[in-house]
Coordinates of C-alpha atoms and ligand atoms in Angstrom, one line a residue:
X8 CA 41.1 -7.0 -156.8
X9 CA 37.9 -9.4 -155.9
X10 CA 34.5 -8.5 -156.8
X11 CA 31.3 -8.9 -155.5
X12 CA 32.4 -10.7 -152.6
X13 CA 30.5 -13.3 -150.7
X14 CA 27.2 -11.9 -152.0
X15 CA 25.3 -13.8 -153.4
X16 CA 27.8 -15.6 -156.4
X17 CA 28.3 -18.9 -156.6
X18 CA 31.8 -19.4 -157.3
X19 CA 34.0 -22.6 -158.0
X20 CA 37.6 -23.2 -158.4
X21 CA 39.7 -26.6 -159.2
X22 CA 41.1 -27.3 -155.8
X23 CA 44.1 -29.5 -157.0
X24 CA 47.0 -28.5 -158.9
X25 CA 46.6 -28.5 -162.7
X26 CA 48.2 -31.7 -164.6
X27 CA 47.9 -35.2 -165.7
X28 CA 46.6 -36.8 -161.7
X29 CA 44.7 -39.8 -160.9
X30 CA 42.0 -37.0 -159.5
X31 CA 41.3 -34.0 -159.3
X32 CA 38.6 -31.6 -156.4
X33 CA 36.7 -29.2 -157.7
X34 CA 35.1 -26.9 -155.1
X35 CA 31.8 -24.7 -154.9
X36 CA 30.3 -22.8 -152.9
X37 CA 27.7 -19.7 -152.9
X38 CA 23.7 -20.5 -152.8
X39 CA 23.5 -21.7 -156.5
X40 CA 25.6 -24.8 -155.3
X41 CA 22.8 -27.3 -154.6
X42 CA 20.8 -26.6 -157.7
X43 CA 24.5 -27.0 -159.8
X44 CA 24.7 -30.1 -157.9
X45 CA 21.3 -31.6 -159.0
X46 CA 22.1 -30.5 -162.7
X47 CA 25.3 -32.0 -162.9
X48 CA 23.6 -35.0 -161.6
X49 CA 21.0 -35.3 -164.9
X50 CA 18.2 -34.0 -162.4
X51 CA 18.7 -36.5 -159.2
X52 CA 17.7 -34.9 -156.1
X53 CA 21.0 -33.8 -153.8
X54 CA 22.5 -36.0 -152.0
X55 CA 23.0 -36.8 -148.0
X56 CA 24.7 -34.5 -146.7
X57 CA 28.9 -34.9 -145.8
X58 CA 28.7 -38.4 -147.5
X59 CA 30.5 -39.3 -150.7
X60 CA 28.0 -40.4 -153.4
X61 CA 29.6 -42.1 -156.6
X62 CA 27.6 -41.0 -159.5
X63 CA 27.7 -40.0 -163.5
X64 CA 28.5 -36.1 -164.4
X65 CA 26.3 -34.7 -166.6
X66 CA 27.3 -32.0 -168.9
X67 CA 24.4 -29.1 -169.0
X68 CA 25.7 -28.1 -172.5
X69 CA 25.2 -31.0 -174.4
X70 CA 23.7 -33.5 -171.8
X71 CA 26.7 -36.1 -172.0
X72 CA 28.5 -38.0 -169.2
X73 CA 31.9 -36.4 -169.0
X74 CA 33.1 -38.4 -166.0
X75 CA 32.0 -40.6 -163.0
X76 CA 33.0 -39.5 -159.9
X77 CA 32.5 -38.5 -156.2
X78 CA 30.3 -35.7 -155.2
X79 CA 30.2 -34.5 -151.7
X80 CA 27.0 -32.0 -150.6
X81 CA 28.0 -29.5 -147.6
X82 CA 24.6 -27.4 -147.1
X83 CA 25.6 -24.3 -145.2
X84 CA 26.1 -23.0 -142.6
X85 CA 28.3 -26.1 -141.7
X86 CA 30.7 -25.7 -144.5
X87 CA 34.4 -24.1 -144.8
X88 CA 33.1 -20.9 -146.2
X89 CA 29.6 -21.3 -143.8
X90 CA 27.8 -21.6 -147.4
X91 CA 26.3 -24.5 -149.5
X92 CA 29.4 -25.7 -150.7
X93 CA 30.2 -29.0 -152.5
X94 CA 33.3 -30.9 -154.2
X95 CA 33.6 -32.5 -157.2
X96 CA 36.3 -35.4 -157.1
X97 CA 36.7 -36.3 -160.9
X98 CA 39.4 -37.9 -162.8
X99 CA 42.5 -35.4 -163.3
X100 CA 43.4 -34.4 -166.4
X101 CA 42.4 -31.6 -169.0
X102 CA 39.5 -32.4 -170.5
X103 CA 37.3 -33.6 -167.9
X104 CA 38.0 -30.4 -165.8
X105 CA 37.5 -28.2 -168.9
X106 CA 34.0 -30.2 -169.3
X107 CA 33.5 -29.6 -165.9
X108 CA 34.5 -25.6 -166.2
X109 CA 32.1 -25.4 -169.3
X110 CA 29.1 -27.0 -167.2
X111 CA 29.3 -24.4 -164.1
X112 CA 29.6 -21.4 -166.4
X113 CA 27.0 -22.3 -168.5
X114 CA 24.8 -22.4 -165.2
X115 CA 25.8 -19.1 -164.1
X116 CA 28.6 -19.6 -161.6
X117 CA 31.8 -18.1 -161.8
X118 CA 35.4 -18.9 -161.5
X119 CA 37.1 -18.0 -157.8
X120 CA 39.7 -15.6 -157.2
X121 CA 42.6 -16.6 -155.4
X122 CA 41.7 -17.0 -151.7
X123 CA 38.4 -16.5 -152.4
X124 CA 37.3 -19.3 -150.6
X125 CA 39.0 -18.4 -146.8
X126 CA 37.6 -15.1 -147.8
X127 CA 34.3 -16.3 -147.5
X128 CA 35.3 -18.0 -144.6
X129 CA 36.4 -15.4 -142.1
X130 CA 33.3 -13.3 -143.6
X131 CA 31.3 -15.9 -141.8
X132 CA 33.1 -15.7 -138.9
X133 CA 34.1 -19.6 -139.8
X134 CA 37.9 -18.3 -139.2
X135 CA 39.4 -15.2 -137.8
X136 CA 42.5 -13.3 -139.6
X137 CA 45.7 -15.1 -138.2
X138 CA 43.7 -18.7 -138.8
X139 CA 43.1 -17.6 -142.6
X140 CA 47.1 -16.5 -142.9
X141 CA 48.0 -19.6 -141.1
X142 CA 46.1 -21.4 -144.1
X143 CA 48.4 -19.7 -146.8
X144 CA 51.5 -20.5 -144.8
X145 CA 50.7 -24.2 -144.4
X146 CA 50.2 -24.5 -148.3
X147 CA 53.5 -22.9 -148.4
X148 CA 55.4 -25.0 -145.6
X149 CA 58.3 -26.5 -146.8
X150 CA 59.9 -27.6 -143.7
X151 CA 58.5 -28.9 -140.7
X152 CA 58.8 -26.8 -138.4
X153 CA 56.7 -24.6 -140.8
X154 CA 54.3 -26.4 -141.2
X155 CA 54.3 -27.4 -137.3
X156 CA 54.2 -23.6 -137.0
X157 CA 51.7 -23.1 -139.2
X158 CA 49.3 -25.6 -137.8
X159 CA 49.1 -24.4 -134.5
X160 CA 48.0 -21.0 -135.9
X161 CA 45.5 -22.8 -138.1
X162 CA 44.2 -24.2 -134.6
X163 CA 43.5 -20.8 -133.2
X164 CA 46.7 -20.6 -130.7
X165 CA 47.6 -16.9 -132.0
X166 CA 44.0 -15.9 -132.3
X167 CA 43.4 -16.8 -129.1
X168 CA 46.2 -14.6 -127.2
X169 CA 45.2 -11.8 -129.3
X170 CA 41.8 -12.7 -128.1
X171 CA 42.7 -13.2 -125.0
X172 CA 44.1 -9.8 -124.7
X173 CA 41.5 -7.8 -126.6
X174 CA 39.0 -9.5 -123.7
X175 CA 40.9 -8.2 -120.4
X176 CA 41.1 -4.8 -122.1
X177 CA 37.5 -4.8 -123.0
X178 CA 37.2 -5.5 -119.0
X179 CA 39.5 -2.7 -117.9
X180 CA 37.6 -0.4 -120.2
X181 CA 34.1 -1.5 -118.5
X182 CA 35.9 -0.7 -115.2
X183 CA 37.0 2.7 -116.6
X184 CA 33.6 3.7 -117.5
X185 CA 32.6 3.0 -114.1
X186 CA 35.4 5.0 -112.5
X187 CA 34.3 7.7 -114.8
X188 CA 30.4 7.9 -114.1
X189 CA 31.1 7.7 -110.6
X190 CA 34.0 10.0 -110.6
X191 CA 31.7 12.6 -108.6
X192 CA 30.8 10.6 -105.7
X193 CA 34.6 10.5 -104.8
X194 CA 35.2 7.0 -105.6
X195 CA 38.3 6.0 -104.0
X196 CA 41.6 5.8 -106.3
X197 CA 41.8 2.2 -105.9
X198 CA 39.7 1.0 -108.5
X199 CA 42.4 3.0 -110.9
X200 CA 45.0 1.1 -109.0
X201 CA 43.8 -1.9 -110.1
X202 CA 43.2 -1.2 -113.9
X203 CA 47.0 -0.1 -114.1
X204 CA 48.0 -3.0 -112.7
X205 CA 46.4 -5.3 -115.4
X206 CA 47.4 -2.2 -118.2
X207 CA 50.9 -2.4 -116.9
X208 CA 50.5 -6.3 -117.3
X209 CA 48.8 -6.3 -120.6
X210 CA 52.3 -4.2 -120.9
X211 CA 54.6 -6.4 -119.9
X212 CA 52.7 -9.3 -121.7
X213 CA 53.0 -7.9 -125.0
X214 CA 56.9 -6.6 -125.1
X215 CA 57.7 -10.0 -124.0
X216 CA 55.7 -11.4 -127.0
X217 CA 57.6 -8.8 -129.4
X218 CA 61.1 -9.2 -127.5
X219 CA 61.2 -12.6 -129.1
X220 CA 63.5 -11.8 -131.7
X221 CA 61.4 -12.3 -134.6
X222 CA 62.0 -16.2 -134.1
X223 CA 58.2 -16.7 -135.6
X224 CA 58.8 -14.6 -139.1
X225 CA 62.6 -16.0 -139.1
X226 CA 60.6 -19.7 -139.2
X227 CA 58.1 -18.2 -142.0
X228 CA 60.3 -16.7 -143.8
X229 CA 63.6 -18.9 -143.5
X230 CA 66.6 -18.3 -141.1
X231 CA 69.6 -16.3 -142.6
X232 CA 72.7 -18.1 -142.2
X233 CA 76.1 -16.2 -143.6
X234 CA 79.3 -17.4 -144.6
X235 CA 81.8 -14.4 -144.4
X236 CA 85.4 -14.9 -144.3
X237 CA 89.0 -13.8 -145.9
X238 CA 89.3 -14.2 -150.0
X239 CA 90.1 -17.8 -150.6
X240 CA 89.2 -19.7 -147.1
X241 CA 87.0 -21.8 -148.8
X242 CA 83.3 -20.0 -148.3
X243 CA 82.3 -20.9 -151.5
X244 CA 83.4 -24.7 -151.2
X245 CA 81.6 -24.8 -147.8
X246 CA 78.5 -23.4 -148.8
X247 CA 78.7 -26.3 -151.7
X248 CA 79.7 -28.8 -148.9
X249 CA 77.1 -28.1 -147.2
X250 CA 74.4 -28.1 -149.9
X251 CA 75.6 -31.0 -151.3
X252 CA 75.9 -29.2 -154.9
X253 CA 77.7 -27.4 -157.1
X254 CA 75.9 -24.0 -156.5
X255 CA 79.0 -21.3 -156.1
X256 CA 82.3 -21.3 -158.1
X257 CA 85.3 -22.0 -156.6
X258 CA 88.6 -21.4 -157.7
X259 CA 92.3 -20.7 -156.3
X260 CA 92.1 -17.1 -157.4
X261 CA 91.4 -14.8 -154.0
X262 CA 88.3 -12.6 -155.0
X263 CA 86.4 -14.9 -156.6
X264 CA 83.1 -14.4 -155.7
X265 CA 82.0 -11.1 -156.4
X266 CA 78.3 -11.3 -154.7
X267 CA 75.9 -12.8 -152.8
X268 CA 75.0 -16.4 -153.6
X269 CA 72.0 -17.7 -152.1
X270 CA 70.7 -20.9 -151.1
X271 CA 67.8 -22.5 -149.3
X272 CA 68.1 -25.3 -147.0
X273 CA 66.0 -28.0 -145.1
X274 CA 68.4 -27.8 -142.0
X275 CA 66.6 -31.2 -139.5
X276 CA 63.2 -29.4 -140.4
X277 CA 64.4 -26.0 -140.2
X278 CA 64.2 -23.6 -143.4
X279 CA 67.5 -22.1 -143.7
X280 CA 68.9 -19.5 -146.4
X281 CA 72.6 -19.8 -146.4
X282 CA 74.8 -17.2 -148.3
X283 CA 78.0 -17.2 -149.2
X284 CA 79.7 -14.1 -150.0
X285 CA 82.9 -11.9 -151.4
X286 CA 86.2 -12.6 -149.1
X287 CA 87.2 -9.7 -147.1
X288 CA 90.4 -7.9 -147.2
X289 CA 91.8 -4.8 -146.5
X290 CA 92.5 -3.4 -149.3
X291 CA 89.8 -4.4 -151.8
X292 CA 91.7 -4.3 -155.8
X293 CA 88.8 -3.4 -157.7
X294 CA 85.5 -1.4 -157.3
X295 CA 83.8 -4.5 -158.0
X296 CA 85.8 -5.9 -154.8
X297 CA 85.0 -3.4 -152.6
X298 CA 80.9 -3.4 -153.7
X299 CA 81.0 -7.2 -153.0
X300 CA 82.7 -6.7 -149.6
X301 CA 79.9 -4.0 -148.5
X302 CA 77.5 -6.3 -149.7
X303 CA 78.8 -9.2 -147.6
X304 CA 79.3 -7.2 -144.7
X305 CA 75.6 -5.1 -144.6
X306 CA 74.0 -8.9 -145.3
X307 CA 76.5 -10.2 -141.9
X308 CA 74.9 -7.9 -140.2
X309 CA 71.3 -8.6 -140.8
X310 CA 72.0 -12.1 -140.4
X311 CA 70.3 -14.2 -137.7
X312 CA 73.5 -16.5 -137.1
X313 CA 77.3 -16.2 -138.7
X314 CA 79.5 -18.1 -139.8
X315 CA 83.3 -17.3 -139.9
X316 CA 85.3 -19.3 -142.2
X317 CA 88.9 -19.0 -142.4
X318 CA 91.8 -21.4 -144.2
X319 CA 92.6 -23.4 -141.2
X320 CA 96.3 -24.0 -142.6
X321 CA 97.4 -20.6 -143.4
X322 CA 96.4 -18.6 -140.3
X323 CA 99.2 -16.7 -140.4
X324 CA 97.7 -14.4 -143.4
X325 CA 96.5 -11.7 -141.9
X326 CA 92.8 -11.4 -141.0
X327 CA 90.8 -8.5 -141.7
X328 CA 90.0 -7.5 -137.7
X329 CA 88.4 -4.3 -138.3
X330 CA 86.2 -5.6 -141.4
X331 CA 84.8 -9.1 -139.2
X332 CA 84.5 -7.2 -136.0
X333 CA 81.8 -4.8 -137.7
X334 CA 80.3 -8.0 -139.0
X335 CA 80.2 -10.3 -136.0
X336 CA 78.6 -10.1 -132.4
X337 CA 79.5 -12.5 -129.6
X338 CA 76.2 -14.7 -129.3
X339 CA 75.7 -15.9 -132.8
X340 CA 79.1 -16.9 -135.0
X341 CA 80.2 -20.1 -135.3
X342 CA 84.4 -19.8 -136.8
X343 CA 84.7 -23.0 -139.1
X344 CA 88.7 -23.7 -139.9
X345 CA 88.7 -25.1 -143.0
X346 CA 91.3 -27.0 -144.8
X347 CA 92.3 -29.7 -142.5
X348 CA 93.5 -31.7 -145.2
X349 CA 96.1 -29.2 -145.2
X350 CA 97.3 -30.1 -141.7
X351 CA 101.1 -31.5 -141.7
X352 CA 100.0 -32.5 -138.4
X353 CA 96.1 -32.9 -137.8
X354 CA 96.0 -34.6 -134.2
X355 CA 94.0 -33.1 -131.3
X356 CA 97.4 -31.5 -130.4
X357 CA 98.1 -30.0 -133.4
X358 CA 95.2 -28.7 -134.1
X359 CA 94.8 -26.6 -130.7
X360 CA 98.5 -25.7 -131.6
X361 CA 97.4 -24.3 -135.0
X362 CA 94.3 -22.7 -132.6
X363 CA 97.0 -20.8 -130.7
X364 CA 97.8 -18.8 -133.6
X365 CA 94.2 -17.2 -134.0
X366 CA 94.0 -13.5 -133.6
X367 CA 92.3 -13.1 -129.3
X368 CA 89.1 -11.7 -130.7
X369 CA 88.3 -15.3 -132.0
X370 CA 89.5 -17.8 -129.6
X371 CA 86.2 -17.1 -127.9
X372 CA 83.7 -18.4 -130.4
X373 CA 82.9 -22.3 -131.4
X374 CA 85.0 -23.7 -133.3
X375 CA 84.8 -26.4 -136.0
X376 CA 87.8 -27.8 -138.1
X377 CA 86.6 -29.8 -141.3
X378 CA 87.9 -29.6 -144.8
X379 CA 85.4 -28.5 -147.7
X380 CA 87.2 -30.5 -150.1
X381 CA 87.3 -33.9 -148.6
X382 CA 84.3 -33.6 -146.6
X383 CA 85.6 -34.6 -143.3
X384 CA 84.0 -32.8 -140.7
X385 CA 81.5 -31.5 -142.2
X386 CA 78.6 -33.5 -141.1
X387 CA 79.5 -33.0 -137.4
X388 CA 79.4 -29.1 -138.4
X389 CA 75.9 -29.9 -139.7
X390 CA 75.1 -31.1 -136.6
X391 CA 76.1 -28.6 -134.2
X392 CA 74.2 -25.8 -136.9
X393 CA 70.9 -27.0 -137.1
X394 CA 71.4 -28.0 -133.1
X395 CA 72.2 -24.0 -132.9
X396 CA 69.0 -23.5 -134.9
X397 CA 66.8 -25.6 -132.6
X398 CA 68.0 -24.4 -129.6
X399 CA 67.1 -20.6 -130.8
X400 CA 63.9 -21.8 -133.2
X401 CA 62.4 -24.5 -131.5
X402 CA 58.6 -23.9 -130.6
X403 CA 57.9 -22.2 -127.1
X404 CA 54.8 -23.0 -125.4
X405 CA 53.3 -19.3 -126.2
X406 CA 52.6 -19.2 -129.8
X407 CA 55.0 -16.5 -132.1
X408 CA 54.7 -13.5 -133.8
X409 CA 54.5 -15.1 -137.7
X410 CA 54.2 -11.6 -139.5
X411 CA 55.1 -8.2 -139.5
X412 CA 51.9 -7.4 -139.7
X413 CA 50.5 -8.6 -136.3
X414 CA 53.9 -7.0 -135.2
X415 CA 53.1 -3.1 -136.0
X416 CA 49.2 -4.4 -134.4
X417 CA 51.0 -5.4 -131.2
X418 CA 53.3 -2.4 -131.3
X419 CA 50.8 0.0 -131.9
X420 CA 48.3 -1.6 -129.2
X421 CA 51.5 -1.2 -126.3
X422 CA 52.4 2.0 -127.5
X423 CA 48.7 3.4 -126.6
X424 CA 48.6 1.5 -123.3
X425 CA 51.6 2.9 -122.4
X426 CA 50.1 6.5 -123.1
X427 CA 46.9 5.3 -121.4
X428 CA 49.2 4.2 -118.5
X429 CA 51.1 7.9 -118.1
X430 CA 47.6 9.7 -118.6
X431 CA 45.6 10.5 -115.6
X432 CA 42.2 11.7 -116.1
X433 CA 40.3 8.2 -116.7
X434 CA 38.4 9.9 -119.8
X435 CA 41.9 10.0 -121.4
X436 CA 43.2 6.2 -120.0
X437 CA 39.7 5.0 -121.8
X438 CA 40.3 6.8 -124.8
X439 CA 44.0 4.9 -125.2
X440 CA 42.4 1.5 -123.9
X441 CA 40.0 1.9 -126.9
X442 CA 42.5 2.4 -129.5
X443 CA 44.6 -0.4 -128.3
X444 CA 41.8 -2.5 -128.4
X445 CA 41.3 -1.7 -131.8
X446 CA 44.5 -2.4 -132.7
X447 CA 44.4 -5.7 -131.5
X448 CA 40.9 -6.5 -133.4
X449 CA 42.7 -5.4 -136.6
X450 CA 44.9 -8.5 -135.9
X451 CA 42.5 -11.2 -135.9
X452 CA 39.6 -9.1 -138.4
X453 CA 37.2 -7.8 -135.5
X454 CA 37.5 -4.3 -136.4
X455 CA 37.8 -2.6 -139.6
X456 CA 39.7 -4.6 -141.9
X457 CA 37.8 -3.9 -145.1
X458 CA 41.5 -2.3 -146.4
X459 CA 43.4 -5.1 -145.4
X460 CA 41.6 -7.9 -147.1
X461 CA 42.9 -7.5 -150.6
X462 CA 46.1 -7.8 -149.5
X463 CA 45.9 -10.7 -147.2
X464 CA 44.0 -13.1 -149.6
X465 CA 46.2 -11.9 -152.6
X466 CA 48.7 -14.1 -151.4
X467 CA 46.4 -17.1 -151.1
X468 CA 46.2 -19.6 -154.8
X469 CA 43.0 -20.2 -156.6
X470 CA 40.6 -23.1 -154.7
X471 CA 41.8 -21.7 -151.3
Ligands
GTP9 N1 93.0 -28.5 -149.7 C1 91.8 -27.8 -149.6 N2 91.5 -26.9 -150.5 C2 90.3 -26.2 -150.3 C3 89.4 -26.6 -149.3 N3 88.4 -25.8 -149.5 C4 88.6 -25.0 -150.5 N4 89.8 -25.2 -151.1 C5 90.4 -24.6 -152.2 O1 90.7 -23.2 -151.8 C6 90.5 -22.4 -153.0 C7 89.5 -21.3 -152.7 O2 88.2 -21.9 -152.4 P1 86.9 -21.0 -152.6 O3 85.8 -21.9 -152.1 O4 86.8 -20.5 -153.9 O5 87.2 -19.9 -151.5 P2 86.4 -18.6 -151.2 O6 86.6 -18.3 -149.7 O7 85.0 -18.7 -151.7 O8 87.2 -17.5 -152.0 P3 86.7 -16.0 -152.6 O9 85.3 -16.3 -153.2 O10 87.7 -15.7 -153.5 O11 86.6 -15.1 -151.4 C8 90.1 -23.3 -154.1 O12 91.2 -23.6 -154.9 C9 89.5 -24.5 -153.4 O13 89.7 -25.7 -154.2 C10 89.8 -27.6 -148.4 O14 89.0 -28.0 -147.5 N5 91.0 -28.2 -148.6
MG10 MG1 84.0 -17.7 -153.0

């Protein structure tokens, strides 16, 4: 929970991560900033504004220097948070920030909750909703396409269609009003026409926004890649091929993983969780078996892409249709044949001979022979993955969806315009413009957010 926000504290937070650095930021902000400034400086006036000033800390405890360092004056309202806020760049380490701690509490400011900061910010209309998220997500980019991601929503791109949208509503509501007060004088029907045009394009606008698959949470949130497979094709040594590590055991015995093993992966810039999971058979020879085979096949079917690996040298063992058919769908499965080590004869030939002998309902999907083992082929498998990941992933020039929770907004705001769109009296089409618009200012923090705020900055770390 955070307390007393934005009004009137002065808070402060160490901006850096905690540990032995070469320096470290502190940050304030609130309206006692400028007077901590001039008592951490031994009484010297503030300095110019936005330019770094060397100068000796003073400690308001016991009037010592506890470090020389860089202080930076931001007077409000042209600040991050829109207040008096200021940064203290001092040495890292313990002792100077716990000297530094000491000073600001002993002149009345307090320490910042997490996300405190962009709290303050989007309270002073400095940032709207999705900019604030986008802030959290670039801290936690690991991959660049996150962060790319994250960027563009940091630069307003989502805010802005959501925007964008909230405006032409606000304008079709305007014209509503006006059909409604003039509704007596027989205004002819085509004003109506009109507004249902640009509702039933507002319409069309959104679906196509949420039809996108969930491409912009997959990129947040990583991209599931499965490994599914009969017992002993080699999932486990694939998923360890392709991590480069020793993450999954692997050993002759069929049934050897049990459950879902889970890895994250940087795949060309795209953040990929790959599983491997429990081979599938038909007649499972334990209760443990048969748990880790419903788990592998409920995660296949969440999945966003498949992968179907089989011994490449053995395909005459019977394959499980039944149990990989539930599990697979035509667009996203890639069928690795592992084992080519195996091979008595591994040339182009023999290999589409060996081919011949998969069961028809796989002959259809890409097809990649490498061997776990050795390593051969596996980089070109690599390849064609993360080239499958662009191709779905890559940025589009409208922004993404990046959370469920502008997701429900958007759903919510097409399901009223398509009541609003079905309704005839315009009293009632206003009524459902206004509660879509709403639920579009509830994306970006125009309307009524006060609930959602806890839970949005939660998220954030101290000093952000
Ligand atoms: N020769 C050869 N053997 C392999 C290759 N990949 C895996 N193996 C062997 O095949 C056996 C099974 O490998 P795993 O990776 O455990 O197979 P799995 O599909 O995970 O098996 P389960 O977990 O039991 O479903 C092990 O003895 C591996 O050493 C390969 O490319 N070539
Ligand atoms: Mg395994």
């Amino acid at each position: 929970m955070l307390h007393d926000i934005g009004h009137g504290a002065t808070i402060f937070a160490p901006v850096t991560a905690s540990g032995r650095a070469g320096v470290q930021i502190i940050r304030l902000s609130g309206p006692d900033t400028g007077n901590a400034l001039v008592r951490l400086r031994g009484g010297k006036p503030l300095p110019p504004p936005r330019r770094a000033t060397l100068t000796a800390l003073i400690s308001a405890i016991n009037g010592e220097i506890f470090d020389r360092g860089m202080v930076l004056w931001f007077p409000g309202p042209n600040s991050f948070t829109g207040e008096d806020t200021a940064e203290l760049h001092v040495h890292g380490g313990r002792a100077v920030l716990q000297a530094a701690v000491e000073t600001l509490l002993s002149l009345g400011l307090r320490m910042a909750e997490p996300g405190e900061f962009t709290r303050r910010a989007f309270e002073h209309g400095k940032l709207d909703l999705t900019e604030a998220e986008a802030i959290a997500d670039l801290v936690d980019a690991e991959t660049a396409a996150q962060r790319r991601q994250a960027l563009r929503q940091m630069q307003g791109d989502l805010g802005q269609l959501y925007e964008g949208w909230r405006k032409e509503l606000l304008r079709a509501l305007a014209y509503l009003e006006a059909d409604i007060d003039f509704a007596e004088d027989d205004v002819p029907d085509d004003l109506s026409l009109g507004i249902k045009d640009d509702l039933t394009r507002l319409v069309e606008a959104m679906g196509a926004h949420l039809a996108d698959a969930g491409r912009g949470e997959r990129l947040r949130e990583g991209i599931s890649v499965v490994i599914i497979g009969p017992p002993n094709a080699g999932k486990s040594s694939l998923l360890n091929a392709l991590a480069r590590r020793d993450v999954a055991i692997v050993s002759a015995e069929a049934g050897t993983t049990r459950d879902i093993i889970e890895i994250q992966i940087d795949l060309k810039g795209y953040p990929v969780i790959l599983a491997d999971t429990a081979g599938l058979r038909q007649a499972a020879q334990s209760a443990i078996e048969s748990e880790g085979m419903r788990r592998a096949l409920a995660r296949a079917g969440q999945a966003d892409l498949r992968i179907i690996a089989l011994d490449g040298a053995a395909l005459t063992e019977p394959i499980s249709r039944a149990e990989l058919e539930e599990a697979m769908s035509d667009t996203d499965c890639l069928l690795v044949l592992n084992k080519c080590d195996l091979l008595v004869d591994g040339s182009r030939a023999g290999l589409q001979a060996q081919e011949k002998r998969l069961p028809p309902f796989l002959r259809h999907l890409p097809t990649y022979w490498l061997s776990a083992q050795t390593g051969h082929g596996v980089q070109a498998f690599l390849d064609a993955l993360a080239g499958d990941v662009a191709r779905v992933y890559a940025p589009t020039a409208a922004p993404l969806l990046t959370r469920t929770r502008h997701r429900v907004a958007v759903e919510a705001c097409r399901a009223h315009l398509l009541r609003a769109l079905s309704a005839h009296a315009p009293e009632l089409v206003a009524e459902d413009a206004r509660l879509a618009m709403r639920a579009l200012g509830r994306i970006t923090g125009r309307v009524d957010v006060e609930d959602l705020l806890d839970v949005i900055f939660r998220d954030f770390c101290i000093g952000k």
